[in-house]
XYZ file of N, CA and C in Angstrom:
264
model
N -9.255 7.228 -11.232
C -9.331 8.645 -11.317
C -9.553 9.276 -9.935
N -10.362 8.549 -9.114
C -10.790 9.129 -7.771
C -9.516 9.402 -6.927
N -8.490 8.462 -6.857
C -7.340 8.847 -6.070
C -6.644 10.029 -6.500
N -6.668 10.368 -7.709
C -5.921 11.555 -8.136
C -6.700 12.776 -7.697
N -8.044 12.734 -7.772
C -8.776 13.849 -7.204
C -8.655 13.941 -5.766
N -8.560 12.896 -5.168
C -8.285 12.913 -3.668
C -6.964 13.670 -3.293
N -5.938 13.446 -4.093
C -4.724 14.071 -3.936
C -4.824 15.549 -4.023
N -5.533 15.988 -5.097
C -5.840 17.463 -5.212
C -6.573 17.975 -4.051
N -7.490 17.287 -3.493
C -8.261 17.706 -2.329
C -7.296 17.833 -1.137
N -6.386 16.819 -0.991
C -5.383 16.795 0.033
C -4.614 18.060 -0.113
N -4.123 18.409 -1.240
C -3.291 19.584 -1.486
C -3.960 20.850 -0.947
N -5.242 21.002 -1.276
C -6.063 22.112 -0.864
C -6.139 22.185 0.650
N -6.423 21.024 1.248
C -6.599 20.977 2.702
C -5.309 21.187 3.446
N -4.088 20.758 2.843
C -2.810 21.049 3.382
C -2.470 22.550 3.386
N -2.842 23.179 2.254
C -2.620 24.525 2.148
C -3.406 25.307 3.236
N -4.693 24.865 3.445
C -5.439 25.490 4.448
C -5.140 25.102 5.798
N -4.178 24.166 6.020
C -3.842 23.544 7.274
C -5.105 22.881 7.958
N -5.903 22.337 7.319
C -7.187 21.691 7.773
C -6.959 20.214 8.045
N -6.398 19.966 9.158
C -5.880 18.560 9.509
C -7.087 17.543 9.641
N -8.266 18.201 10.065
C -9.388 17.299 10.231
C -9.915 16.799 8.965
N -9.985 17.576 8.006
C -10.465 17.238 6.691
C -9.418 16.343 5.915
N -8.204 16.762 6.188
C -6.968 15.996 5.566
C -6.981 14.656 6.057
N -7.155 14.464 7.348
C -7.089 13.032 7.890
C -8.322 12.165 7.342
N -9.383 12.753 6.997
C -10.567 12.050 6.402
C -10.124 11.703 4.822
N -9.510 12.701 4.199
C -9.043 12.469 2.911
C -7.947 11.323 2.823
N -7.134 11.298 3.787
C -5.958 10.370 3.740
C -6.652 8.991 3.957
N -7.635 8.915 4.911
C -8.325 7.563 5.104
C -9.024 7.052 3.927
N -9.678 8.039 3.120
C -10.252 7.570 1.867
C -9.107 7.117 0.825
N -8.010 7.792 0.868
C -7.004 7.469 -0.079
C -6.412 6.088 0.262
N -6.243 5.824 1.476
C -5.727 4.506 1.945
C -6.730 3.427 1.461
N -7.966 3.608 1.705
C -8.948 2.697 1.154
C -8.962 2.399 -0.330
N -8.839 3.541 -1.005
C -8.942 3.493 -2.491
C -7.684 2.915 -3.124
N -6.534 2.938 -2.336
C -5.254 2.345 -2.860
C -4.803 1.185 -2.189
N -5.673 0.505 -1.403
C -5.232 -0.656 -0.591
C -4.805 -1.814 -1.413
N -5.144 -1.902 -2.703
C -4.616 -2.961 -3.648
C -3.239 -2.643 -4.172
N -2.626 -1.562 -3.790
C -1.335 -1.184 -4.175
C -1.227 -0.199 -5.410
N -2.369 -0.083 -6.074
C -2.399 0.830 -7.207
C -2.429 2.272 -6.694
N -1.450 3.043 -7.207
C -1.327 4.397 -6.726
C -1.142 4.600 -5.216
N -0.488 3.602 -4.573
C -0.339 3.700 -3.203
C 0.599 4.899 -2.831
N 1.415 5.334 -3.750
C 2.275 6.480 -3.385
C 1.488 7.707 -3.122
N 0.163 7.837 -3.545
C -0.671 8.927 -3.310
C -0.861 9.212 -1.831
N -0.979 8.129 -1.125
C -1.156 8.254 0.385
C 0.128 8.947 0.957
N 1.224 8.501 0.525
C 2.413 9.090 1.014
C 2.493 10.620 0.609
N 2.237 10.874 -0.582
C 2.242 12.285 -1.003
C 1.314 13.130 -0.192
N 0.154 12.668 0.168
C -0.671 13.396 1.049
C -0.097 13.624 2.391
N 0.517 12.660 2.913
C 1.266 12.905 4.234
C 2.356 13.852 4.024
N 3.063 13.724 3.053
C 4.243 14.668 2.812
C 3.768 16.154 2.658
N 2.699 16.326 1.939
C 2.196 17.711 1.700
C 1.853 18.387 3.028
N 1.276 17.546 3.946
C 0.916 18.096 5.201
C 1.954 17.912 6.343
N 3.045 17.380 5.960
C 4.245 17.196 6.839
C 3.714 16.288 8.042
N 2.986 15.290 7.664
C 2.546 14.322 8.699
C 3.444 13.117 8.644
N 3.674 12.447 9.781
C 4.451 11.118 9.580
C 3.629 10.042 8.893
N 4.375 9.120 8.371
C 3.723 7.957 7.681
C 3.270 6.968 8.888
N 2.197 6.174 8.543
C 1.745 5.306 9.637
C 2.867 4.147 9.817
N 2.922 3.513 11.032
C 3.955 2.632 11.409
C 3.808 1.389 10.580
N 2.577 1.009 10.073
C 2.445 -0.230 9.276
C 2.552 0.039 7.761
N 3.267 1.134 7.409
C 3.266 1.516 6.048
C 4.599 0.808 5.344
N 4.322 0.390 4.169
C 5.326 -0.107 3.254
C 5.716 1.013 2.206
N 6.810 1.591 2.416
C 7.048 2.854 1.507
C 7.483 2.298 0.099
N 7.085 3.207 -0.938
C 7.575 2.887 -2.204
C 8.987 3.312 -2.294
N 9.672 3.030 -3.491
C 11.057 3.418 -3.613
C 11.032 4.669 -4.397
N 11.340 5.776 -3.718
C 11.378 7.113 -4.401
C 12.739 7.303 -5.049
N 12.723 7.890 -6.273
C 14.044 8.120 -7.009
C 15.036 8.819 -6.256
N 14.696 9.876 -5.514
C 15.623 10.700 -4.762
C 15.560 10.442 -3.343
N 14.886 9.388 -2.937
C 14.704 9.050 -1.494
C 13.505 9.727 -0.867
N 13.104 9.164 0.173
C 11.870 9.775 0.856
C 12.049 11.124 1.383
N 13.188 11.469 1.907
C 13.423 12.809 2.502
C 13.276 13.903 1.359
N 13.920 13.685 0.284
C 13.804 14.734 -0.762
C 12.529 14.861 -1.395
N 11.867 13.653 -1.524
C 10.434 13.719 -2.194
C 9.552 14.419 -1.068
N 9.651 14.104 0.110
C 8.800 14.807 1.167
C 9.024 16.311 1.176
N 10.406 16.690 1.058
C 10.644 18.138 1.016
C 10.064 18.883 -0.156
N 10.016 18.205 -1.338
C 9.469 18.818 -2.536
C 8.062 18.979 -2.354
N 7.402 17.967 -2.021
C 5.880 18.082 -1.790
C 5.446 19.119 -0.827
N 6.249 19.090 0.296
C 5.930 20.117 1.376
C 6.120 21.494 0.895
N 7.122 21.631 0.120
C 7.532 22.953 -0.431
C 6.489 23.484 -1.293
N 5.938 22.663 -2.115
C 4.769 23.086 -3.104
C 3.568 23.662 -2.178
N 3.413 23.042 -1.040
C 2.256 23.445 -0.191
C 2.631 24.777 0.411
N 3.832 24.938 0.997
C 4.227 26.122 1.786
C 4.316 27.352 0.746
N 4.792 27.028 -0.462
C 4.894 28.238 -1.410
C 3.500 28.710 -1.709
N 2.531 27.788 -1.925
C 1.120 28.202 -2.263
C 0.541 28.925 -1.056
N 0.799 28.449 0.151
C 0.249 29.087 1.283
C 0.784 30.449 1.497
N 2.138 30.735 1.176
C 2.779 32.028 1.266
C 2.138 32.873 0.205
N 1.906 32.292 -1.002
C 1.269 33.237 -2.114
C -0.149 33.649 -1.733
N -0.894 32.845 -0.972
C -2.151 33.208 -0.656
C -2.094 34.337 0.443
N -1.224 34.170 1.394
C -1.054 35.242 2.409
C -0.698 36.623 1.773
N 0.232 36.585 0.739
C 0.755 37.801 0.183
C -0.378 38.432 -0.706
N -1.281 37.680 -1.262
C -2.321 38.153 -2.080
C -3.313 38.915 -1.214
N -3.423 38.705 -0.042
C -4.418 39.238 0.897
C -4.142 40.635 1.273
């Protein structure tokens, strides 16, 4: 359950554009998923923040490909960020 919560934290940090906190969250996610279970969560955190994946990364097979998956997760963050700006 912890990796799922970390993804929610990563989403919040990506919306706030808090790269320092996000890098710490991604590091925790990498540690928590190092056995391969929920390893795609690390990718999702990178996608939400529009960060490159590490060079030593073994990507999962995304149904629509990495580019489309990255774009969808990034769009969720940018839409939320825009909504927060509009609400102010």
